[in-house]
Amino acid sequence: GQQVMQIPQYQHVQEGEDFTTYCNSSTTLSNIQWYKQRPGGHPVFLIQLVKSGEVKKQKRLTFQFGEAKKNSSLHITATQTTDVGTYFCAGPRAGNNRKLIWGLGTSLAVNP
Amino acid sequence: DSGVTQTPKHLITATGQRVTLRCSPRSGDLSVYWYQQSLDQGLQFLIQYYNGEERAKGNILERFSAQQFPDLHSELNLSSLELGDSALYFCASSVGGGGNYGYTFGSGTRLTVV
């Protein structure tokens, strides 16, 4: 079936280190969305990428959508304790926009 | 406050019982989605409604049902509850249907079945 894999599942970093999570889909996606869920919180929409090869930045966060629209990455520069949480990617399969296919998330812990 | 309101925030009930979770979408959003999240698990899509009509179904059990009312609020009914149904249930909304728009999530209902 359609799958979106996220790696790594968990990541521990020291504050100030960089962090990257990768999202790989078995099928071409129409777009890729990223969400952040803080511990005890709810998922919060961060960004949507639509175009092949698109790169977007939000302060220390850099999002990329692959050329084939099957993979994506989220890179955080110089992590802070406020970055702690689980990062999910999700996207609808190209040609079937009715459902988002979700990754299982990458949980980030940041040691101060 | 995300604009999506879910009630109640917490619910404790016994096995075999039935509960109703309520969701009011963000103003202007026509789509409502229901998700289940078990401890340290990902988001399991249950069902989607768009402007009152069922649009897509995920891994929703037959014991679960949902509807969206004319005022666009939605209810998720869970019956014959089992211990394994204990989870966080999120409602999300978006302006359009499907996956072309970012979702706004509510703060969730934590269901504990004892």
GROMACS .gro file of C-alpha atoms in nm:
model
  226
    1GLY     CA    1   0.000   0.000   0.000
    2GLN     CA    2   0.090   0.362  -0.005
    3GLN     CA    3   0.349   0.444   0.256
    4VAL     CA    4   0.540   0.742   0.381
    5MET     CA    5   0.849   0.653   0.577
    6GLN     CA    6   1.020   0.894   0.810
    7ILE     CA    7   1.372   0.854   0.941
    8PRO     CA    8   1.503   0.861   1.198
    9GLN     CA    9   1.226   0.760   1.437
   10TYR     CA   10   1.403   0.929   1.728
   11GLN     CA   11   1.685   1.179   1.750
   12HIS     CA   12   1.866   1.317   2.052
   13VAL     CA   13   2.082   1.625   1.999
   14GLN     CA   14   2.270   1.875   2.209
   15GLU     CA   15   2.134   2.224   2.196
   16GLY     CA   16   2.305   2.408   1.915
   17GLU     CA   17   2.352   2.101   1.695
   18ASP     CA   18   2.174   2.067   1.363
   19PHE     CA   19   1.895   1.818   1.300
   20THR     CA   20   1.748   1.666   0.986
   21THR     CA   21   1.450   1.438   0.935
   22TYR     CA   22   1.373   1.266   0.607
   23CYS     CA   23   1.043   1.168   0.455
   24ASN     CA   24   1.022   0.912   0.173
   25SER     CA   25   0.708   0.815  -0.011
   26SER     CA   26   0.651   0.503  -0.219
   27THR     CA   27   0.437   0.709  -0.458
   28THR     CA   28   0.450   1.055  -0.609
   29LEU     CA   29   0.283   1.315  -0.391
   30SER     CA   30   0.087   1.621  -0.499
   31ASN     CA   31   0.236   1.819  -0.215
   32ILE     CA   32   0.416   1.761   0.112
   33GLN     CA   33   0.310   1.911   0.442
   34TRP     CA   34   0.502   1.925   0.768
   35TYR     CA   35   0.353   1.937   1.113
   36LYS     CA   36   0.502   1.969   1.461
   37GLN     CA   37   0.350   1.815   1.770
   38ARG     CA   38   0.489   1.928   2.105
   39PRO     CA   39   0.475   1.673   2.392
   40GLY     CA   40   0.120   1.669   2.523
   41GLY     CA   41   0.005   1.891   2.239
   42HIS     CA   42  -0.165   1.866   1.906
   43PRO     CA   43  -0.012   1.869   1.557
   44VAL     CA   44   0.048   2.218   1.423
   45PHE     CA   45   0.081   2.286   1.052
   46LEU     CA   46   0.422   2.424   0.963
   47ILE     CA   47   0.440   2.444   0.587
   48GLN     CA   48   0.330   2.303   0.252
   49LEU     CA   49   0.556   2.247  -0.047
   50VAL     CA   50   0.399   2.193  -0.387
   51LYS     CA   51   0.658   2.226  -0.661
   52SER     CA   52   0.923   1.975  -0.756
   53GLY     CA   53   1.256   2.077  -0.603
   54GLU     CA   54   1.097   2.348  -0.391
   55VAL     CA   55   1.289   2.483  -0.093
   56LYS     CA   56   1.134   2.700   0.176
   57LYS     CA   57   1.279   2.850   0.490
   58GLN     CA   58   1.124   2.951   0.816
   59LYS     CA   59   1.391   3.108   1.037
   60ARG     CA   60   1.613   2.813   1.138
   61LEU     CA   61   1.396   2.556   0.957
   62THR     CA   62   1.462   2.458   0.594
   63PHE     CA   63   1.216   2.240   0.405
   64GLN     CA   64   1.286   2.067   0.075
   65PHE     CA   65   1.066   1.876  -0.167
   66GLY     CA   66   1.248   1.633  -0.393
   67GLU     CA   67   1.264   1.656  -0.770
   68ALA     CA   68   1.054   1.343  -0.811
   69LYS     CA   69   0.806   1.463  -0.547
   70LYS     CA   70   0.858   1.143  -0.352
   71ASN     CA   71   1.080   1.267  -0.074
   72SER     CA   72   1.125   1.564   0.151
   73SER     CA   73   1.344   1.681   0.433
   74LEU     CA   74   1.326   1.919   0.725
   75HIS     CA   75   1.651   2.063   0.852
   76ILE     CA   76   1.682   2.261   1.173
   77THR     CA   77   1.994   2.468   1.220
   78ALA     CA   78   2.129   2.521   1.571
   79THR     CA   79   1.851   2.345   1.761
   80GLN     CA   80   1.694   2.501   2.065
   81THR     CA   81   1.496   2.341   2.347
   82THR     CA   82   1.183   2.491   2.193
   83ASP     CA   83   1.234   2.260   1.894
   84VAL     CA   84   1.148   1.955   2.104
   85GLY     CA   85   0.858   1.755   1.966
   86THR     CA   86   0.754   1.514   1.695
   87TYR     CA   87   0.775   1.623   1.334
   88PHE     CA   88   0.533   1.463   1.090
   89CYS     CA   89   0.531   1.478   0.715
   90ALA     CA   90   0.216   1.409   0.517
   91GLY     CA   91   0.102   1.434   0.160
   92PRO     CA   92  -0.174   1.327  -0.076
   93ARG     CA   93  -0.096   1.078  -0.349
   94ALA     CA   94  -0.079   1.244  -0.690
   95GLY     CA   95  -0.410   1.186  -0.865
   96ASN     CA   96  -0.593   1.109  -0.541
   97ASN     CA   97  -0.605   1.416  -0.325
   98ARG     CA   98  -0.875   1.288  -0.095
   99LYS     CA   99  -0.647   1.163   0.181
  100LEU     CA  100  -0.324   1.268   0.340
  101ILE     CA  101  -0.076   0.986   0.385
  102TRP     CA  102   0.113   1.042   0.707
  103GLY     CA  103   0.459   0.945   0.816
  104LEU     CA  104   0.499   0.805   1.167
  105GLY     CA  105   0.700   1.107   1.273
  106THR     CA  106   1.046   1.182   1.404
  107SER     CA  107   1.069   1.260   1.774
  108LEU     CA  108   1.334   1.518   1.856
  109ALA     CA  109   1.482   1.559   2.201
  110VAL     CA  110   1.719   1.848   2.270
  111ASN     CA  111   1.957   1.843   2.565
  112PRO     CA  112   2.026   2.191   2.704
  113ASP     CA  113  -0.623   2.860   2.041
  114SER     CA  114  -0.618   2.695   1.698
  115GLY     CA  115  -0.981   2.779   1.620
  116VAL     CA  116  -1.083   2.413   1.622
  117THR     CA  117  -1.277   2.329   1.939
  118GLN     CA  118  -1.300   1.978   2.075
  119THR     CA  119  -1.504   1.865   2.372
  120PRO     CA  120  -1.464   1.707   2.613
  121LYS     CA  121  -1.089   1.731   2.675
  122HIS     CA  122  -1.084   1.417   2.886
  123LEU     CA  123  -1.319   1.123   2.908
  124ILE     CA  124  -1.300   0.817   3.128
  125THR     CA  125  -1.550   0.542   3.067
  126ALA     CA  126  -1.597   0.171   3.114
  127THR     CA  127  -1.568  -0.106   2.858
  128GLY     CA  128  -1.886  -0.165   2.664
  129GLN     CA  129  -2.001   0.195   2.694
  130ARG     CA  130  -2.069   0.450   2.422
  131VAL     CA  131  -1.930   0.803   2.402
  132THR     CA  132  -1.966   1.100   2.172
  133LEU     CA  133  -1.682   1.336   2.090
  134ARG     CA  134  -1.762   1.678   1.952
  135CYS     CA  135  -1.572   1.906   1.717
  136SER     CA  136  -1.635   2.258   1.591
  137PRO     CA  137  -1.416   2.343   1.292
  138ARG     CA  138  -1.233   2.668   1.240
  139SER     CA  139  -1.456   2.939   1.103
  140GLY     CA  140  -1.476   2.913   0.725
  141ASP     CA  141  -1.346   2.556   0.707
  142LEU     CA  142  -1.577   2.309   0.535
  143SER     CA  143  -1.384   1.988   0.594
  144VAL     CA  144  -1.356   1.798   0.919
  145TYR     CA  145  -1.122   1.506   0.977
  146TRP     CA  146  -1.103   1.265   1.268
  147TYR     CA  147  -0.777   1.102   1.376
  148GLN     CA  148  -0.681   0.855   1.645
  149GLN     CA  149  -0.341   0.869   1.811
  150SER     CA  150  -0.240   0.596   2.054
  151LEU     CA  151   0.047   0.635   2.299
  152ASP     CA  152   0.365   0.724   2.112
  153GLN     CA  153   0.201   0.633   1.784
  154GLY     CA  154   0.139   0.816   1.465
  155LEU     CA  155  -0.186   0.961   1.345
  156GLN     CA  156  -0.444   0.711   1.222
  157PHE     CA  157  -0.696   0.866   0.987
  158LEU     CA  158  -1.053   0.767   1.068
  159ILE     CA  159  -1.291   0.965   0.851
  160GLN     CA  160  -1.343   1.292   0.666
  161TYR     CA  161  -1.652   1.503   0.605
  162TYR     CA  162  -1.685   1.787   0.361
  163ASN     CA  163  -1.977   2.028   0.390
  164GLY     CA  164  -2.195   1.767   0.555
  165GLU     CA  165  -2.108   1.469   0.339
  166GLU     CA  166  -1.871   1.183   0.402
  167ARG     CA  167  -1.572   1.230   0.174
  168ALA     CA  168  -1.314   0.968   0.272
  169LYS     CA  169  -1.279   0.679   0.511
  170GLY     CA  170  -0.971   0.544   0.677
  171ASN     CA  171  -0.923   0.271   0.932
  172ILE     CA  172  -1.247   0.337   1.114
  173LEU     CA  173  -1.397   0.045   1.304
  174GLU     CA  174  -1.758  -0.055   1.251
  175ARG     CA  175  -1.821   0.032   1.616
  176PHE     CA  176  -1.731   0.391   1.535
  177SER     CA  177  -1.944   0.634   1.339
  178ALA     CA  178  -1.941   1.004   1.267
  179GLN     CA  179  -2.144   1.277   1.110
  180GLN     CA  180  -2.118   1.642   1.018
  181PHE     CA  181  -2.415   1.864   1.086
  182PRO     CA  182  -2.551   2.159   0.881
  183ASP     CA  183  -2.366   2.403   1.105
  184LEU     CA  184  -2.049   2.207   1.013
  185HIS     CA  185  -1.973   2.078   1.361
  186SER     CA  186  -1.900   1.709   1.374
  187GLU     CA  187  -1.949   1.427   1.620
  188LEU     CA  188  -1.759   1.101   1.649
  189ASN     CA  189  -1.951   0.821   1.818
  190LEU     CA  190  -1.759   0.533   1.971
  191SER     CA  191  -1.962   0.236   2.093
  192SER     CA  192  -1.899  -0.100   2.262
  193LEU     CA  193  -1.576   0.048   2.385
  194GLU     CA  194  -1.276  -0.173   2.444
  195LEU     CA  195  -0.957  -0.112   2.640
  196GLY     CA  196  -0.770  -0.076   2.314
  197ASP     CA  197  -0.981   0.223   2.216
  198SER     CA  198  -0.802   0.432   2.477
  199ALA     CA  199  -0.625   0.702   2.280
  200LEU     CA  200  -0.614   1.066   2.187
  201TYR     CA  201  -0.878   1.158   1.932
  202PHE     CA  202  -0.805   1.463   1.723
  203CYS     CA  203  -1.034   1.658   1.503
  204ALA     CA  204  -0.885   1.873   1.228
  205SER     CA  205  -1.038   2.107   0.976
  206SER     CA  206  -0.937   2.262   0.647
  207VAL     CA  207  -1.090   2.513   0.412
  208GLY     CA  208  -1.120   2.263   0.128
  209GLY     CA  209  -1.143   1.890   0.103
  210GLY     CA  210  -0.868   1.636   0.084
  211GLY     CA  211  -0.496   1.691   0.095
  212ASN     CA  212  -0.449   2.019  -0.088
  213TYR     CA  213  -0.476   2.233   0.222
  214GLY     CA  214  -0.303   2.239   0.556
  215TYR     CA  215  -0.502   2.105   0.846
  216THR     CA  216  -0.578   2.288   1.169
  217PHE     CA  217  -0.600   2.048   1.461
  218GLY     CA  218  -0.796   2.081   1.780
  219SER     CA  219  -0.639   2.006   2.115
  220GLY     CA  220  -0.789   1.659   2.122
  221THR     CA  221  -1.002   1.442   2.346
  222ARG     CA  222  -0.813   1.197   2.564
  223LEU     CA  223  -1.028   0.886   2.601
  224THR     CA  224  -0.949   0.634   2.871
  225VAL     CA  225  -1.145   0.309   2.874
  226VAL     CA  226  -1.124   0.120   3.202
   0.00000   0.00000   0.00000
